[in-house]
PDB file of C-alpha atoms and ligand atoms in Angstrom:
ATOM      1  CA  MET E 217      62.990   4.021 -44.176  1.00 92.00           C
ATOM      2  CA  HIS E 218      61.631   7.646 -44.981  1.00 95.00           C
ATOM      3  CA  LYS E 219      62.266   8.133 -49.038  1.00 96.00           C
ATOM      4  CA  ASP E 220      64.770  10.898 -48.651  1.00 96.00           C
ATOM      5  CA  VAL E 221      67.339   8.653 -46.599  1.00 96.00           C
ATOM      6  CA  GLU E 222      70.191   7.535 -48.103  1.00 95.00           C
ATOM      7  CA  ARG E 223      71.339   5.102 -44.918  1.00 96.00           C
ATOM      8  CA  VAL E 224      70.704   5.073 -41.412  1.00 97.00           C
ATOM      9  CA  LEU E 225      73.670   6.161 -39.051  1.00 96.00           C
ATOM     10  CA  ILE E 226      72.088   5.685 -35.636  1.00 97.00           C
ATOM     11  CA  SER E 227      69.083   3.467 -35.363  1.00 98.00           C
ATOM     12  CA  GLN E 228      66.488   3.859 -32.632  1.00 98.00           C
ATOM     13  CA  GLU E 229      67.930   1.367 -30.638  1.00 98.00           C
ATOM     14  CA  GLU E 230      71.236   3.055 -30.725  1.00 98.00           C
ATOM     15  CA  ILE E 231      70.158   6.569 -29.760  1.00 98.00           C
ATOM     16  CA  LYS E 232      67.908   4.368 -26.606  1.00 98.00           C
ATOM     17  CA  ALA E 233      71.126   2.981 -25.417  1.00 98.00           C
ATOM     18  CA  ALA E 234      73.220   6.319 -25.780  1.00 98.00           C
ATOM     19  CA  VAL E 235      70.435   8.414 -24.364  1.00 98.00           C
ATOM     20  CA  ALA E 236      70.443   5.900 -21.196  1.00 98.00           C
ATOM     21  CA  SER E 237      74.106   5.926 -21.017  1.00 98.00           C
ATOM     22  CA  LEU E 238      74.348   9.575 -20.793  1.00 98.00           C
ATOM     23  CA  ALA E 239      71.816   9.451 -18.000  1.00 98.00           C
ATOM     24  CA  ALA E 240      73.617   7.423 -15.968  1.00 98.00           C
ATOM     25  CA  GLN E 241      76.565   9.368 -15.947  1.00 98.00           C
ATOM     26  CA  ILE E 242      74.195  12.789 -15.220  1.00 98.00           C
ATOM     27  CA  GLN E 243      72.373  10.935 -12.742  1.00 98.00           C
ATOM     28  CA  LYS E 244      75.633  10.464 -10.587  1.00 98.00           C
ATOM     29  CA  ASP E 245      77.283  13.746 -11.060  1.00 98.00           C
ATOM     30  CA  TYR E 246      73.928  15.783 -10.257  1.00 98.00           C
ATOM     31  CA  LYS E 247      72.832  13.705  -7.006  1.00 96.00           C
ATOM     32  CA  ASN E 248      73.765  16.826  -4.806  1.00 93.00           C
ATOM     33  CA  LYS E 249      72.699  19.281  -7.236  1.00 98.00           C
ATOM     34  CA  ASN E 250      69.823  21.569  -8.161  1.00 98.00           C
ATOM     35  CA  LEU E 251      69.775  20.434 -11.939  1.00 98.00           C
ATOM     36  CA  LEU E 252      67.803  22.864 -14.539  1.00 98.00           C
ATOM     37  CA  VAL E 253      68.027  21.347 -17.824  1.00 98.00           C
ATOM     38  CA  VAL E 254      67.986  23.644 -20.441  1.00 98.00           C
ATOM     39  CA  GLY E 255      67.076  22.680 -24.136  1.00 98.00           C
ATOM     40  CA  LEU E 256      68.114  24.472 -27.016  1.00 97.00           C
ATOM     41  CA  LEU E 257      65.049  24.381 -29.432  1.00 95.00           C
ATOM     42  CA  LYS E 258      64.160  23.341 -31.677  1.00 94.00           C
ATOM     43  CA  GLY E 259      66.774  20.267 -32.304  1.00 95.00           C
ATOM     44  CA  SER E 260      66.973  19.169 -28.902  1.00 97.00           C
ATOM     45  CA  VAL E 261      63.240  18.727 -28.448  1.00 97.00           C
ATOM     46  CA  LEU E 262      63.154  14.484 -28.645  1.00 98.00           C
ATOM     47  CA  PHE E 263      66.421  13.857 -27.513  1.00 98.00           C
ATOM     48  CA  VAL E 264      65.555  16.069 -23.753  1.00 98.00           C
ATOM     49  CA  SER E 265      62.250  14.918 -23.730  1.00 98.00           C
ATOM     50  CA  ASP E 266      63.870  11.153 -23.627  1.00 98.00           C
ATOM     51  CA  LEU E 267      66.988  12.098 -21.513  1.00 98.00           C
ATOM     52  CA  ILE E 268      65.019  13.639 -18.899  1.00 98.00           C
ATOM     53  CA  ARG E 269      62.458  10.476 -18.408  1.00 98.00           C
ATOM     54  CA  GLU E 270      65.594   8.508 -17.520  1.00 98.00           C
ATOM     55  CA  LEU E 271      66.682  10.597 -14.973  1.00 98.00           C
ATOM     56  CA  ASN E 272      66.095   9.891 -11.365  1.00 97.00           C
ATOM     57  CA  LEU E 273      66.331  13.150 -10.074  1.00 97.00           C
ATOM     58  CA  ASP E 274      64.353  16.111  -8.453  1.00 97.00           C
ATOM     59  CA  LEU E 275      65.123  18.916 -11.625  1.00 98.00           C
ATOM     60  CA  SER E 276      63.627  21.448 -13.905  1.00 98.00           C
ATOM     61  CA  ILE E 277      63.582  22.250 -17.192  1.00 98.00           C
ATOM     62  CA  ASP E 278      63.746  25.371 -19.247  1.00 98.00           C
ATOM     63  CA  PHE E 279      63.996  26.081 -22.942  1.00 98.00           C
ATOM     64  CA  ILE E 280      66.267  28.455 -24.906  1.00 97.00           C
ATOM     65  CA  VAL E 281      65.894  29.208 -28.616  1.00 96.00           C
ATOM     66  CA  ALA E 282      68.999  30.395 -30.469  1.00 92.00           C
ATOM     67  CA  SER E 283      68.928  31.931 -34.146  1.00 82.00           C
ATOM     68  CA  SER E 284      72.556  31.423 -35.906  1.00 76.00           C
ATOM     69  CA  TYR E 285      72.837  33.207 -39.746  1.00 68.00           C
ATOM     70  CA  TYR E 286      74.383  31.355 -42.329  1.00 65.00           C
ATOM     71  CA  ASN E 287      76.376  32.400 -45.419  1.00 59.00           C
ATOM     72  CA  GLY E 288      75.107  29.666 -47.444  1.00 54.00           C
ATOM     73  CA  THR E 289      76.004  26.448 -45.149  1.00 57.00           C
ATOM     74  CA  GLU E 290      78.522  28.197 -43.124  1.00 60.00           C
ATOM     75  CA  SER E 291      77.876  30.188 -39.680  1.00 65.00           C
ATOM     76  CA  THR E 292      78.452  33.728 -39.679  1.00 70.00           C
ATOM     77  CA  GLY E 293      79.061  33.632 -36.152  1.00 72.00           C
ATOM     78  CA  HIS E 294      76.068  35.854 -35.357  1.00 81.00           C
ATOM     79  CA  VAL E 295      74.315  34.110 -33.097  1.00 88.00           C
ATOM     80  CA  THR E 296      70.781  35.973 -31.505  1.00 91.00           C
ATOM     81  CA  ILE E 297      68.606  34.654 -28.488  1.00 93.00           C
ATOM     82  CA  SER E 298      65.018  34.871 -29.602  1.00 92.00           C
ATOM     83  CA  LYS E 299      63.413  32.807 -26.435  1.00 96.00           C
ATOM     84  CA  ASP E 300      65.121  33.433 -23.359  1.00 96.00           C
ATOM     85  CA  LEU E 301      65.057  31.385 -19.968  1.00 98.00           C
ATOM     86  CA  SER E 302      62.017  31.818 -17.908  1.00 96.00           C
ATOM     87  CA  MET E 303      63.268  31.916 -14.440  1.00 97.00           C
ATOM     88  CA  ASP E 304      66.024  32.986 -12.465  1.00 97.00           C
ATOM     89  CA  VAL E 305      69.057  30.666 -12.389  1.00 98.00           C
ATOM     90  CA  SER E 306      71.417  31.891  -9.605  1.00 97.00           C
ATOM     91  CA  ASP E 307      70.650  28.668  -7.608  1.00 97.00           C
ATOM     92  CA  LYS E 308      70.723  26.352 -10.178  1.00 98.00           C
ATOM     93  CA  ASP E 309      73.265  23.898 -11.998  1.00 98.00           C
ATOM     94  CA  ILE E 310      72.424  24.424 -15.583  1.00 98.00           C
ATOM     95  CA  LEU E 311      72.805  21.477 -18.028  1.00 98.00           C
ATOM     96  CA  LEU E 312      72.577  22.681 -21.554  1.00 98.00           C
ATOM     97  CA  VAL E 313      71.151  19.918 -24.032  1.00 98.00           C
ATOM     98  CA  GLU E 314      71.844  20.208 -27.435  1.00 97.00           C
ATOM     99  CA  ASP E 315      71.171  18.157 -30.674  1.00 96.00           C
ATOM    100  CA  VAL E 316      74.551  18.213 -32.461  1.00 96.00           C
ATOM    101  CA  VAL E 317      77.600  20.495 -31.887  1.00 95.00           C
ATOM    102  CA  ASP E 318      79.382  21.223 -35.542  1.00 93.00           C
ATOM    103  CA  THR E 319      81.253  24.451 -35.907  1.00 91.00           C
ATOM    104  CA  GLY E 320      80.663  25.082 -32.006  1.00 93.00           C
ATOM    105  CA  VAL E 321      79.749  28.627 -32.905  1.00 91.00           C
ATOM    106  CA  THR E 322      75.949  28.529 -31.601  1.00 91.00           C
ATOM    107  CA  LEU E 323      76.724  26.854 -28.655  1.00 94.00           C
ATOM    108  CA  GLN E 324      79.914  29.189 -27.554  1.00 95.00           C
ATOM    109  CA  ALA E 325      77.451  32.306 -27.951  1.00 94.00           C
ATOM    110  CA  VAL E 326      74.755  30.560 -26.087  1.00 96.00           C
ATOM    111  CA  LEU E 327      77.026  29.455 -23.045  1.00 97.00           C
ATOM    112  CA  ALA E 328      78.348  33.243 -23.082  1.00 96.00           C
ATOM    113  CA  HIS E 329      74.766  34.462 -22.716  1.00 96.00           C
ATOM    114  CA  LEU E 330      73.655  31.887 -19.781  1.00 98.00           C
ATOM    115  CA  GLN E 331      77.185  32.299 -17.906  1.00 98.00           C
ATOM    116  CA  LYS E 332      76.245  36.093 -17.626  1.00 97.00           C
ATOM    117  CA  LYS E 333      73.064  34.785 -15.513  1.00 98.00           C
ATOM    118  CA  ASN E 334      75.598  33.633 -12.931  1.00 98.00           C
ATOM    119  CA  PRO E 335      74.448  29.774 -12.514  1.00 98.00           C
ATOM    120  CA  LYS E 336      76.217  27.620 -10.065  1.00 98.00           C
ATOM    121  CA  SER E 337      77.469  25.762 -12.605  1.00 98.00           C
ATOM    122  CA  LEU E 338      77.137  25.567 -16.273  1.00 98.00           C
ATOM    123  CA  LYS E 339      77.721  22.147 -18.201  1.00 98.00           C
ATOM    124  CA  VAL E 340      77.168  20.799 -22.039  1.00 98.00           C
ATOM    125  CA  CYS E 341      75.284  17.579 -23.015  1.00 98.00           C
ATOM    126  CA  THR E 342      74.939  16.830 -26.542  1.00 98.00           C
ATOM    127  CA  LEU E 343      73.840  13.571 -28.486  1.00 98.00           C
ATOM    128  CA  ILE E 344      76.110  14.089 -31.554  1.00 97.00           C
ATOM    129  CA  ASP E 345      79.745  15.931 -31.516  1.00 97.00           C
ATOM    130  CA  LYS E 346      81.328  16.488 -34.904  1.00 96.00           C
ATOM    131  CA  PRO E 347      84.807  17.615 -33.378  1.00 96.00           C
ATOM    132  CA  ALA E 348      86.287  17.638 -36.782  1.00 94.00           C
ATOM    133  CA  ARG E 349      84.283  20.771 -38.032  1.00 90.00           C
ATOM    134  CA  ARG E 350      84.832  23.025 -35.014  1.00 94.00           C
ATOM    135  CA  LYS E 351      85.543  26.247 -35.564  1.00 92.00           C
ATOM    136  CA  VAL E 352      86.283  27.753 -31.538  1.00 94.00           C
ATOM    137  CA  HIS E 353      87.803  25.534 -28.775  1.00 95.00           C
ATOM    138  CA  LEU E 354      84.567  23.781 -27.078  1.00 95.00           C
ATOM    139  CA  VAL E 355      84.671  20.026 -25.680  1.00 96.00           C
ATOM    140  CA  PRO E 356      81.051  19.190 -24.507  1.00 98.00           C
ATOM    141  CA  ASP E 357      80.850  17.720 -20.996  1.00 98.00           C
ATOM    142  CA  TYR E 358      78.829  14.778 -22.048  1.00 98.00           C
ATOM    143  CA  CYS E 359      78.794  13.393 -25.636  1.00 98.00           C
ATOM    144  CA  GLY E 360      76.267  10.652 -27.025  1.00 98.00           C
ATOM    145  CA  LYS E 361      78.096   9.919 -30.009  1.00 97.00           C
ATOM    146  CA  GLU E 362      80.851  11.380 -32.211  1.00 97.00           C
ATOM    147  CA  LEU E 363      80.430  11.423 -35.843  1.00 95.00           C
ATOM    148  CA  GLY E 364      82.464  12.852 -39.083  1.00 93.00           C
ATOM    149  CA  ASP E 365      81.078  15.460 -41.109  1.00 87.00           C
ATOM    150  CA  ASP E 366      77.924  14.084 -42.985  1.00 88.00           C
ATOM    151  CA  PHE E 367      74.775  16.122 -42.804  1.00 90.00           C
ATOM    152  CA  ILE E 368      72.375  13.912 -40.979  1.00 94.00           C
ATOM    153  CA  ILE E 369      68.627  14.452 -40.089  1.00 96.00           C
ATOM    154  CA  GLY E 370      66.164  13.051 -37.751  1.00 98.00           C
ATOM    155  CA  TYR E 371      65.441  12.701 -34.147  1.00 98.00           C
ATOM    156  CA  GLY E 372      64.957  16.603 -33.926  1.00 97.00           C
ATOM    157  CA  LEU E 373      67.298  17.297 -36.668  1.00 96.00           C
ATOM    158  CA  ASP E 374      66.152  19.038 -39.654  1.00 94.00           C
ATOM    159  CA  PHE E 375      66.765  20.061 -43.508  1.00 93.00           C
ATOM    160  CA  CYS E 376      64.747  23.164 -44.177  1.00 91.00           C
ATOM    161  CA  GLU E 377      62.573  22.091 -41.305  1.00 92.00           C
ATOM    162  CA  LYS E 378      61.463  18.872 -42.210  1.00 95.00           C
ATOM    163  CA  TYR E 379      62.690  15.128 -40.881  1.00 97.00           C
ATOM    164  CA  ARG E 380      62.672  16.089 -36.945  1.00 97.00           C
ATOM    165  CA  ASN E 381      60.056  13.432 -36.188  1.00 98.00           C
ATOM    166  CA  LEU E 382      62.178  10.601 -37.468  1.00 98.00           C
ATOM    167  CA  GLY E 383      63.102   7.831 -34.748  1.00 98.00           C
ATOM    168  CA  TYR E 384      66.269   7.431 -35.914  1.00 98.00           C
ATOM    169  CA  ILE E 385      69.459   9.563 -37.218  1.00 98.00           C
ATOM    170  CA  GLY E 386      70.146   9.236 -40.874  1.00 97.00           C
ATOM    171  CA  VAL E 387      72.156  10.854 -43.835  1.00 95.00           C
ATOM    172  CA  LEU E 388      70.133  12.538 -46.226  1.00 93.00           C
ATOM    173  CA  LYS E 389      70.222  11.716 -50.017  1.00 93.00           C
ATOM    174  CA  LYS E 390      72.143  14.314 -51.641  1.00 89.00           C
ATOM    175  CA  SER E 391      69.765  14.326 -54.519  1.00 91.00           C
ATOM    176  CA  VAL E 392      67.192  16.316 -51.868  1.00 90.00           C
ATOM    177  CA  TYR E 393      69.731  19.191 -51.571  1.00 84.00           C
ATOM    178  CA  LEU E 394      71.545  19.173 -54.838  1.00 82.00           C
TER     179      LEU E 394
HETATM  180  P1  IMP F  90      77.069  25.167 -35.009  1.00 75.06           P
HETATM  181  O1  IMP F  90      77.199  26.528 -34.410  1.00 75.06           O
HETATM  182  O2  IMP F  90      78.032  25.168 -36.274  1.00 75.06           O
HETATM  183  O3  IMP F  90      77.904  24.505 -34.143  1.00 75.06           O
HETATM  184  O4  IMP F  90      75.719  24.639 -35.274  1.00 75.06           O
HETATM  185  C1  IMP F  90      75.131  24.205 -34.681  1.00 75.06           C
HETATM  186  C2  IMP F  90      73.382  23.869 -35.038  1.00 75.06           C
HETATM  187  O5  IMP F  90      73.482  23.886 -36.551  1.00 75.06           O
HETATM  188  C3  IMP F  90      72.967  22.531 -34.338  1.00 75.06           C
HETATM  189  O6  IMP F  90      72.462  23.149 -33.230  1.00 75.06           O
HETATM  190  C4  IMP F  90      72.025  22.394 -35.625  1.00 75.06           C
HETATM  191  O7  IMP F  90      70.811  22.555 -35.526  1.00 75.06           O
HETATM  192  C5  IMP F  90      72.650  22.539 -36.819  1.00 75.06           C
HETATM  193  N1  IMP F  90      73.430  21.397 -37.268  1.00 75.06           N
HETATM  194  C6  IMP F  90      74.687  21.369 -37.377  1.00 75.06           C
HETATM  195  N2  IMP F  90      74.972  20.252 -38.003  1.00 75.06           N
HETATM  196  C7  IMP F  90      73.972  19.740 -38.341  1.00 75.06           C
HETATM  197  C8  IMP F  90      73.063  18.495 -39.172  1.00 75.06           C
HETATM  198  O8  IMP F  90      74.281  17.645 -39.405  1.00 75.06           O
HETATM  199  N3  IMP F  90      72.000  18.407 -39.369  1.00 75.06           N
HETATM  200  C9  IMP F  90      71.053  19.351 -38.909  1.00 75.06           C
HETATM  201  N4  IMP F  90      71.656  20.285 -38.092  1.00 75.06           N
HETATM  202  C10 IMP F  90      72.758  20.332 -38.251  1.00 75.06           C
HETATM  203 MG1   MG F  91      70.406  23.045 -32.673  1.00 75.06          MG
END
Protein backbone atom coordinates (compact mmCIF):
# COMPACT_ATOMS: atom_id res chain seq x y z
CA MET A 1 0.00 0.00 0.00
CA HIS A 2 1.18 3.56 -0.74
CA LYS A 3 2.57 5.35 2.36
CA ASP A 4 0.03 8.21 2.00
CA VAL A 5 -2.99 5.88 1.99
CA GLU A 6 -4.86 5.44 5.28
CA ARG A 7 -6.96 2.48 4.15
CA VAL A 8 -8.07 0.71 0.98
CA LEU A 9 -11.78 1.31 0.30
CA ILE A 10 -12.14 -0.64 -2.95
CA SER A 11 -9.53 -3.27 -3.79
CA GLN A 12 -8.26 -4.08 -7.27
CA GLU A 13 -10.42 -7.26 -7.26
CA GLU A 14 -13.53 -5.32 -6.22
CA ILE A 15 -12.93 -2.75 -8.97
CA LYS A 16 -12.58 -5.55 -11.52
CA ALA A 17 -15.87 -7.09 -10.39
CA ALA A 18 -17.67 -3.72 -10.46
CA VAL A 19 -16.38 -2.99 -13.98
CA ALA A 20 -17.46 -6.44 -15.21
CA SER A 21 -20.94 -5.99 -13.76
CA LEU A 22 -21.35 -2.53 -15.34
CA ALA A 23 -20.07 -3.85 -18.68
CA ALA A 24 -22.63 -6.68 -18.63
CA GLN A 25 -25.51 -4.20 -18.18
CA ILE A 26 -24.15 -1.81 -20.81
CA GLN A 27 -23.56 -4.60 -23.31
CA LYS A 28 -27.17 -5.71 -22.99
CA ASP A 29 -28.60 -2.17 -23.25
CA TYR A 30 -26.47 -1.09 -26.24
CA LYS A 31 -26.76 -4.22 -28.37
CA ASN A 32 -28.64 -2.48 -31.20
CA LYS A 33 -27.28 1.03 -30.67
CA ASN A 34 -24.47 3.11 -32.08
CA LEU A 35 -22.37 3.44 -28.94
CA LEU A 36 -19.90 6.27 -28.44
CA VAL A 37 -18.09 6.00 -25.09
CA VAL A 38 -16.99 9.47 -23.97
CA GLY A 39 -14.41 9.55 -21.18
CA LEU A 40 -14.27 12.62 -18.99
CA LEU A 41 -10.55 13.24 -18.48
CA LYS A 42 -8.40 12.87 -16.62
CA GLY A 43 -10.04 10.93 -13.80
CA SER A 44 -11.88 8.37 -15.92
CA VAL A 45 -8.84 7.21 -17.91
CA LEU A 46 -8.24 3.89 -16.12
CA PHE A 47 -11.95 3.14 -15.75
CA VAL A 48 -12.71 3.81 -19.44
CA SER A 49 -9.83 1.66 -20.65
CA ASP A 50 -10.89 -1.28 -18.45
CA LEU A 51 -14.61 -0.87 -19.23
CA ILE A 52 -14.32 -0.85 -23.03
CA ARG A 53 -12.20 -4.02 -23.00
CA GLU A 54 -15.13 -5.80 -21.31
CA LEU A 55 -17.63 -4.61 -23.94
CA ASN A 56 -18.19 -7.02 -26.78
CA LEU A 57 -19.85 -4.37 -28.98
CA ASP A 58 -18.95 -2.23 -31.99
CA LEU A 59 -18.20 1.09 -30.36
CA SER A 60 -16.19 4.29 -30.75
CA ILE A 61 -14.43 6.30 -28.08
CA ASP A 62 -13.79 9.98 -27.59
CA PHE A 63 -12.72 12.21 -24.72
CA ILE A 64 -13.66 15.50 -23.20
CA VAL A 65 -11.79 17.65 -20.69
CA ALA A 66 -13.78 19.86 -18.37
CA SER A 67 -12.28 22.22 -15.85
CA SER A 68 -14.22 23.11 -12.71
CA TYR A 69 -13.31 26.12 -10.64
CA TYR A 70 -13.11 25.72 -6.89
CA ASN A 71 -13.40 28.02 -3.88
CA GLY A 72 -11.10 25.95 -1.70
CA THR A 73 -12.73 22.52 -1.87
CA GLU A 74 -16.21 23.52 -3.09
CA SER A 75 -17.06 23.72 -6.76
CA THR A 76 -18.26 27.20 -7.77
CA GLY A 77 -20.42 25.79 -10.53
CA HIS A 78 -18.32 27.44 -13.21
CA VAL A 79 -17.22 24.76 -15.67
CA THR A 80 -15.37 25.22 -18.97
CA ILE A 81 -14.72 22.63 -21.67
CA SER A 82 -11.00 22.77 -22.47
CA LYS A 83 -11.02 19.83 -24.92
CA ASP A 84 -14.17 19.00 -26.84
CA LEU A 85 -15.29 15.92 -28.79
CA SER A 86 -13.54 15.32 -32.09
CA MET A 87 -16.52 13.94 -34.06
CA ASP A 88 -20.11 14.57 -35.06
CA VAL A 89 -22.46 12.77 -32.66
CA SER A 90 -25.87 13.25 -34.29
CA ASP A 91 -26.02 9.50 -35.06
CA LYS A 92 -24.43 8.36 -31.79
CA ASP A 93 -25.71 6.96 -28.51
CA ILE A 94 -23.36 8.64 -26.06
CA LEU A 95 -22.35 7.02 -22.80
CA LEU A 96 -20.46 9.58 -20.73
CA VAL A 97 -18.02 7.84 -18.40
CA GLU A 98 -17.00 9.56 -15.17
CA ASP A 99 -14.78 8.53 -12.25
CA VAL A 100 -16.84 9.99 -9.42
CA VAL A 101 -20.01 12.06 -9.19
CA ASP A 102 -19.71 14.27 -6.13
CA THR A 103 -21.75 17.52 -6.09
CA GLY A 104 -22.82 16.74 -9.67
CA VAL A 105 -21.99 20.27 -10.81
CA THR A 106 -19.32 19.24 -13.32
CA LEU A 107 -21.41 16.47 -14.80
CA GLN A 108 -24.49 18.66 -15.12
CA ALA A 109 -22.51 21.23 -17.13
CA VAL A 110 -20.91 18.57 -19.36
CA LEU A 111 -24.28 16.91 -19.99
CA ALA A 112 -25.80 20.27 -21.03
CA HIS A 113 -22.84 20.83 -23.37
CA LEU A 114 -23.23 17.38 -24.97
CA GLN A 115 -27.00 17.63 -25.23
CA LYS A 116 -26.59 20.73 -27.45
CA LYS A 117 -24.86 18.49 -29.99
CA ASN A 118 -28.10 16.50 -30.38
CA PRO A 119 -26.86 12.93 -29.92
CA LYS A 120 -29.38 10.12 -30.45
CA SER A 121 -29.20 9.44 -26.71
CA LEU A 122 -27.10 10.49 -23.74
CA LYS A 123 -26.48 8.48 -20.57
CA VAL A 124 -24.01 8.52 -17.69
CA CYS A 125 -21.87 5.74 -16.24
CA THR A 126 -19.86 6.47 -13.11
CA LEU A 127 -17.61 4.12 -11.17
CA ILE A 128 -18.28 5.93 -7.87
CA ASP A 129 -21.29 7.89 -6.72
CA LYS A 130 -21.34 10.06 -3.60
CA PRO A 131 -25.08 10.88 -3.48
CA ALA A 132 -24.90 12.46 -0.01
CA ARG A 133 -22.89 15.37 -1.41
CA ARG A 134 -25.13 16.16 -4.38
CA LYS A 135 -26.01 19.83 -5.03
CA VAL A 136 -28.00 19.35 -8.25
CA HIS A 137 -30.56 16.70 -9.20
CA LEU A 138 -28.56 14.07 -11.06
CA VAL A 139 -28.88 10.29 -10.94
CA PRO A 140 -26.27 8.32 -12.96
CA ASP A 141 -27.78 5.69 -15.27
CA TYR A 142 -25.02 3.21 -14.34
CA CYS A 143 -23.11 3.26 -11.07
CA GLY A 144 -20.37 0.91 -9.84
CA LYS A 145 -20.32 1.74 -6.13
CA GLU A 146 -21.92 4.25 -3.76
CA LEU A 147 -19.67 5.77 -1.14
CA GLY A 148 -20.02 8.29 1.68
CA ASP A 149 -18.16 11.59 1.71
CA ASP A 150 -14.57 10.38 2.18
CA PHE A 151 -12.05 12.03 -0.15
CA ILE A 152 -10.69 9.16 -2.22
CA ILE A 153 -7.68 8.64 -4.47
CA GLY A 154 -6.35 6.02 -6.89
CA TYR A 155 -7.58 4.29 -10.05
CA GLY A 156 -7.59 7.63 -11.90
CA LEU A 157 -8.57 9.80 -8.95
CA ASP A 158 -6.05 12.35 -7.76
CA PHE A 159 -5.14 14.70 -4.99
CA CYS A 160 -3.02 17.54 -6.45
CA GLU A 161 -2.47 15.42 -9.61
CA LYS A 162 -0.93 12.51 -7.67
CA TYR A 163 -2.02 8.91 -6.97
CA ARG A 164 -3.93 8.39 -10.27
CA ASN A 165 -1.78 5.32 -11.02
CA LEU A 166 -2.78 3.31 -7.93
CA GLY A 167 -4.64 0.12 -8.86
CA TYR A 168 -7.06 0.42 -5.93
CA ILE A 169 -9.20 3.20 -4.45
CA GLY A 170 -8.15 4.41 -1.03
CA VAL A 171 -8.63 7.12 1.57
CA LEU A 172 -5.83 9.65 1.77
CA LYS A 173 -4.12 10.18 5.16
CA LYS A 174 -5.28 13.45 6.69
CA SER A 175 -1.63 14.38 7.39
CA VAL A 176 -1.11 14.72 3.63
CA TYR A 177 -3.53 17.66 3.28
CA LEU A 178 -3.89 19.15 6.76
P1 LIG B 1 -18.46 17.46 -8.84
O1 LIG B 1 -18.63 18.53 -9.86
O2 LIG B 1 -18.48 18.04 -7.43
O3 LIG B 1 -19.44 16.32 -8.98
O4 LIG B 1 -16.99 16.93 -8.96
C1 LIG B 1 -16.64 15.94 -9.78
C2 LIG B 1 -15.14 15.89 -9.96
O5 LIG B 1 -14.43 16.24 -8.77
C3 LIG B 1 -14.76 14.48 -10.26
O6 LIG B 1 -14.77 14.26 -11.64
C4 LIG B 1 -13.37 14.38 -9.67
O7 LIG B 1 -12.43 14.80 -10.64
C5 LIG B 1 -13.39 15.35 -8.52
N1 LIG B 1 -13.63 14.63 -7.25
C6 LIG B 1 -14.79 14.57 -6.54
N2 LIG B 1 -14.66 13.82 -5.43
C7 LIG B 1 -13.37 13.36 -5.46
C8 LIG B 1 -12.61 12.51 -4.59
O8 LIG B 1 -13.07 11.99 -3.56
N3 LIG B 1 -11.32 12.28 -4.96
C9 LIG B 1 -10.75 12.82 -6.07
N4 LIG B 1 -11.43 13.61 -6.91
C10 LIG B 1 -12.73 13.89 -6.61
MG1 LIG C 1 -13.30 13.76 -12.91
